[in-house]
Short mmCIF file of C-alpha atoms in Angstrom, two decimals:
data_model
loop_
_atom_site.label_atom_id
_atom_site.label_comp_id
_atom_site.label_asym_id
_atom_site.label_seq_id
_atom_site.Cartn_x
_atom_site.Cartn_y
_atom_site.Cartn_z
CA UNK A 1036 -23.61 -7.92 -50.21
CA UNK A 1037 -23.15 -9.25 -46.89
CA UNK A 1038 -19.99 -8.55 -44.68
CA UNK A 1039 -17.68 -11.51 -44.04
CA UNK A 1040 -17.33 -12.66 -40.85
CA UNK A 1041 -14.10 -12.42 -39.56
CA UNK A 1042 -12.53 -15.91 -38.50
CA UNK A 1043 -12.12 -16.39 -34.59
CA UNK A 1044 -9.51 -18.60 -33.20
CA UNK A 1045 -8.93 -19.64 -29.88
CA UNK A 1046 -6.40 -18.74 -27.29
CA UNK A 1047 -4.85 -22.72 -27.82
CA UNK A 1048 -5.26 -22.15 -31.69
CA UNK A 1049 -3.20 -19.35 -31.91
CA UNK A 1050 -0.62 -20.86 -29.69
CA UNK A 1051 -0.26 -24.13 -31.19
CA UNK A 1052 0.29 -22.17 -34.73
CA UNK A 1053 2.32 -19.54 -33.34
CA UNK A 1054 4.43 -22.03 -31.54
CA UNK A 1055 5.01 -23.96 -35.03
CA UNK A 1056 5.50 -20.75 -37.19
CA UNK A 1057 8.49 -20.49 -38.56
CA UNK A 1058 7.46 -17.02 -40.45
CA UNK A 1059 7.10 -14.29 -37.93
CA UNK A 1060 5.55 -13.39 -34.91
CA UNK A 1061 1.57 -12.36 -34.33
CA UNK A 1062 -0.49 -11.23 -31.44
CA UNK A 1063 -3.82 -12.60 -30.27
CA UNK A 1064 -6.64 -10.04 -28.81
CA UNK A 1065 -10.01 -12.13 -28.27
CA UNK A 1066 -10.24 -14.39 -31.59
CA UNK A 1067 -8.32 -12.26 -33.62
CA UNK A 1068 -4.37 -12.72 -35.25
CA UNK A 1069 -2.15 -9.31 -35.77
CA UNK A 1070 1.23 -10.12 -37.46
CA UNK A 1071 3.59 -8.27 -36.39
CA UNK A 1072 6.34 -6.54 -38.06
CA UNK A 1073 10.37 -5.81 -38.04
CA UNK A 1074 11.77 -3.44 -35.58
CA UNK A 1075 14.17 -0.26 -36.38
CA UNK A 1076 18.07 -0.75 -35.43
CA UNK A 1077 17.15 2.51 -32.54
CA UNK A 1078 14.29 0.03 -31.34
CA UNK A 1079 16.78 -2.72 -31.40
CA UNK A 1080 19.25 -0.83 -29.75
CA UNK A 1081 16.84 0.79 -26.90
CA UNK A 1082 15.70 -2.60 -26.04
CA UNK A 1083 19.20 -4.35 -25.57
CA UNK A 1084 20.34 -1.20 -23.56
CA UNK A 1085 17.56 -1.51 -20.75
CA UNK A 1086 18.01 -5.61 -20.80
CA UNK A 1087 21.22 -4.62 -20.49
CA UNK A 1088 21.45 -2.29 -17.29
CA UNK A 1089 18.74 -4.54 -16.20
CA UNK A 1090 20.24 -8.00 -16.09
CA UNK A 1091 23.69 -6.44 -14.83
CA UNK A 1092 21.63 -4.95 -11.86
CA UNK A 1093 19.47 -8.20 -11.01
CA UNK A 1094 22.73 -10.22 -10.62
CA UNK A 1095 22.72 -12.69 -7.49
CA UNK A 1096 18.90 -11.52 -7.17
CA UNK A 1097 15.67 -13.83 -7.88
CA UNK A 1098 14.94 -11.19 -10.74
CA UNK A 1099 14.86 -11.88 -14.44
CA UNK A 1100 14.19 -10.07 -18.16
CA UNK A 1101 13.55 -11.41 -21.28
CA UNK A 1102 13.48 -8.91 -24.42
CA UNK A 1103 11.67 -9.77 -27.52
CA UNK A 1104 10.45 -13.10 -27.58
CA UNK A 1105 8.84 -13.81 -24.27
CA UNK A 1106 4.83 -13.64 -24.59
CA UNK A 1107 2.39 -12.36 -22.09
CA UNK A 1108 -0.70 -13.74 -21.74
CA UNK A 1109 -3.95 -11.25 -20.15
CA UNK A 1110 -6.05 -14.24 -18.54
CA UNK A 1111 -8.97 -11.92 -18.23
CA UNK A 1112 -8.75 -10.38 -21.94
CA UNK A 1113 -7.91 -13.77 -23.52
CA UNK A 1114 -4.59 -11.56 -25.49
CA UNK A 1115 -1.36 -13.21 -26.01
CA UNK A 1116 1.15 -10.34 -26.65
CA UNK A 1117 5.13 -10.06 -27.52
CA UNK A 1118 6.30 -7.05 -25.06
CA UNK A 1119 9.35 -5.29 -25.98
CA UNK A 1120 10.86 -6.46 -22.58
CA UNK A 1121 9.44 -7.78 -19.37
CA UNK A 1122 10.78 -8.30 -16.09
CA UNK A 1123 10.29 -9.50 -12.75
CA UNK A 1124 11.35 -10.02 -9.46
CA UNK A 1125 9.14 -13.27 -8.05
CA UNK A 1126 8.45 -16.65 -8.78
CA UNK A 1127 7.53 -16.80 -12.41
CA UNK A 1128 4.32 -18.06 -13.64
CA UNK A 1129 4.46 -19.82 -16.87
CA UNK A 1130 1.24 -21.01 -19.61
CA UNK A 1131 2.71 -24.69 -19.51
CA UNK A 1132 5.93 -26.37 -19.47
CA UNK A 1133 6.98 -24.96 -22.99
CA UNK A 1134 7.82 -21.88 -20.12
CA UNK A 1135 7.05 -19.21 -23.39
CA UNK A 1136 4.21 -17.41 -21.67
CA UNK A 1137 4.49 -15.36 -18.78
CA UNK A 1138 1.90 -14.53 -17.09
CA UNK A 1139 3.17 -12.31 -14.21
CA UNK A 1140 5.07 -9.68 -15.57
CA UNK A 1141 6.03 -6.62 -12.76
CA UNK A 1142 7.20 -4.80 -15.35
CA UNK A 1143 6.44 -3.97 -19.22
CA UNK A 1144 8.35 -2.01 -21.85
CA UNK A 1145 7.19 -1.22 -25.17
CA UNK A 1146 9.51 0.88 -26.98
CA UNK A 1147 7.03 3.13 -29.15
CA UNK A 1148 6.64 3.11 -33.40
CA UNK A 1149 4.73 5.41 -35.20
CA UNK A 1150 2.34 2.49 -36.14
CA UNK A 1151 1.73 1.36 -32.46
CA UNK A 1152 2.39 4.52 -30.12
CA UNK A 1153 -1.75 4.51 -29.95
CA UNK A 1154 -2.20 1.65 -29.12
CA UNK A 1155 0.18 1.05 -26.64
CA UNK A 1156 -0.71 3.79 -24.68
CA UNK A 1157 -4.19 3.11 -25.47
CA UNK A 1158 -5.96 -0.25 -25.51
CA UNK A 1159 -3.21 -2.35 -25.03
CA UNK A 1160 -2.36 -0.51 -21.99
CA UNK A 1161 -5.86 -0.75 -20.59
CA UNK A 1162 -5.50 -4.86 -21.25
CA UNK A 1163 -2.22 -4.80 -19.75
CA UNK A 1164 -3.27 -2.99 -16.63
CA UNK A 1165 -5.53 -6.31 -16.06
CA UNK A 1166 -2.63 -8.15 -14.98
CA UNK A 1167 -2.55 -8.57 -11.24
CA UNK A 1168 0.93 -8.79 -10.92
CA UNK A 1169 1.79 -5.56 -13.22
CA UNK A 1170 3.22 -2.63 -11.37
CA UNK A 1171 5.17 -0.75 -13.84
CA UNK A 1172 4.35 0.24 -17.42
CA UNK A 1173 7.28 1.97 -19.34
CA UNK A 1174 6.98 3.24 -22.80
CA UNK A 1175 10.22 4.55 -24.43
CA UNK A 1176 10.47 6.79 -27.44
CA UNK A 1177 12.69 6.04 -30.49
CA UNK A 1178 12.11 9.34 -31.88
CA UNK A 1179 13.62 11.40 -29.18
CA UNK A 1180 14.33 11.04 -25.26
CA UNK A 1181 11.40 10.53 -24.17
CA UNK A 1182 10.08 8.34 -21.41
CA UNK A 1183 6.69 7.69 -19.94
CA UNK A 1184 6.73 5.19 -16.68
CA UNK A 1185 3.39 4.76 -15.43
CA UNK A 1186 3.13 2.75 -11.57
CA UNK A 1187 0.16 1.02 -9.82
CA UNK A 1188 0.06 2.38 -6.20
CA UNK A 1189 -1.09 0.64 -3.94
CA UNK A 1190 -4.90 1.64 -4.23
CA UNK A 1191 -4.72 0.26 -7.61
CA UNK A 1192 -4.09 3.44 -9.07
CA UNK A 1193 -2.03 4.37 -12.23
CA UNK A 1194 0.17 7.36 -11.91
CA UNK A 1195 2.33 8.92 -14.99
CA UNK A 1196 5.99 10.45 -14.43
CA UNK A 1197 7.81 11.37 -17.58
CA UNK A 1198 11.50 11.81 -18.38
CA UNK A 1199 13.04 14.02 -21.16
CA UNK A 1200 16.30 14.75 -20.28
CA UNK A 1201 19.42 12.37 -20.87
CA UNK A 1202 20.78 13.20 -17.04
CA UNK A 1203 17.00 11.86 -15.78
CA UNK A 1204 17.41 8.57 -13.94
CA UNK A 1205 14.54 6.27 -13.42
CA UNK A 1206 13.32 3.99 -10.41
CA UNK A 1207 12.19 1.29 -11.33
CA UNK A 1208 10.35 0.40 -7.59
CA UNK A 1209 9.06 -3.42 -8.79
CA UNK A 1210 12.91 -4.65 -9.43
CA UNK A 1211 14.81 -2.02 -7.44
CA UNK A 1212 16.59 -0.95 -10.58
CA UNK A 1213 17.34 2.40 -11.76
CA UNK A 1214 17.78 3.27 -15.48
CA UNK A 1215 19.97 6.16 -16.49
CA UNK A 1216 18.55 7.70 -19.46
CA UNK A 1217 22.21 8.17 -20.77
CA UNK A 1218 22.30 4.59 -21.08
CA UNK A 1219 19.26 3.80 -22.25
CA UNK A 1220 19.77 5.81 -25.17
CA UNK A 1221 23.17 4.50 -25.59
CA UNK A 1222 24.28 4.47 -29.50
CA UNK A 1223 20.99 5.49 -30.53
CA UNK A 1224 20.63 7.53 -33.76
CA UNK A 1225 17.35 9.20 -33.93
CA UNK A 1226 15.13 9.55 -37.37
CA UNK A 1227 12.26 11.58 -37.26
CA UNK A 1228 8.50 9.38 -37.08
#
């Protein structure tokens, strides 16, 4: 018996049925459709806390986040994704008019599952680090404190600093915010992965 191919969709096919679903959301990496399931209430509850401190610290700037729904598009990888949050601090770049794909991101956060810790600190990573604009990658446990920013230097270079202490503040260079790791973990009840 022959293996069946797998059906491959394009960018704009996707879209146009992602845009009309009223069922859930999906990702796109090169042809193929990942759906995309619920998140915990401590997932729910780390991303409003850095939108949060965020948005209250990009007030009067030309800064903005958007948590959940906002997709990011990799150009060069043909992916559409859903971060967690993303923010920036320029003039936005949009897909179209519908203004629901961003494609200049400064910063990315992707609060970590058991399911996906791999591969967002894995391949995803690697497709998000494609993105010219992209200068900070922060992945955020839900398990425990523990926080992983990686920055783009300015030779193009990744660097990793972590943070596992609920005093540990964060600099956020790309927005000139700093998170408090109090406050990001605000009213968050850990379970075990």
């Amino acid at each position: 018996m022959l293996p069946q191919p797998k059906p491959h969709l394009t960018f704009e096919d996707w879209l146009e049925a992602e845009r009309a679903s009223l069922e859930g959301r999906s990702e796109y990496i090169d042809g193929e459709v990942f759906a995309m399931t619920g998140a915990s209430a401590a997932h729910n509850a780390i991303v409003r806390n850095i939108s949060g401190l965020l948005w209250m610290q990009m007030k009067g700037r030309p800064c903005q986040v958007y948590a959940n729904d906002m997709k990011v598009r990799v150009r060069t990888s043909n992916i559409g994704t859903y971060p967690d949050l993303v923010a920036f601090c320029a003039e936005h770049e949009f897909q179209d008019n519908r203004r629901d794909i961003l494609l200049n991101p400064s910063l990315i956060v992707e609060v970590l599952s058991g399911s996906t810790e791999a591969y967002d600190r894995g391949d995803k990573f690697a497709l998000y680090r494609q993105i010219p604009s992209l200068r900070e990658y922060l992945l955020v446990s839900q398990h425990q404190v523990a926080v992983d920013l990686f920055t783009r230097g300015e030779d193009g270079r990744w660097t990793l600093t972590d943070f596992s202490d609920l005093s540990d503040s964060i600099h956020l260079a790309s927005l000139d915010c700093t998170l408090d790791l109090a406050e990001v973990y605000d009213k968050v009840e850990f379970v075990p992965a």
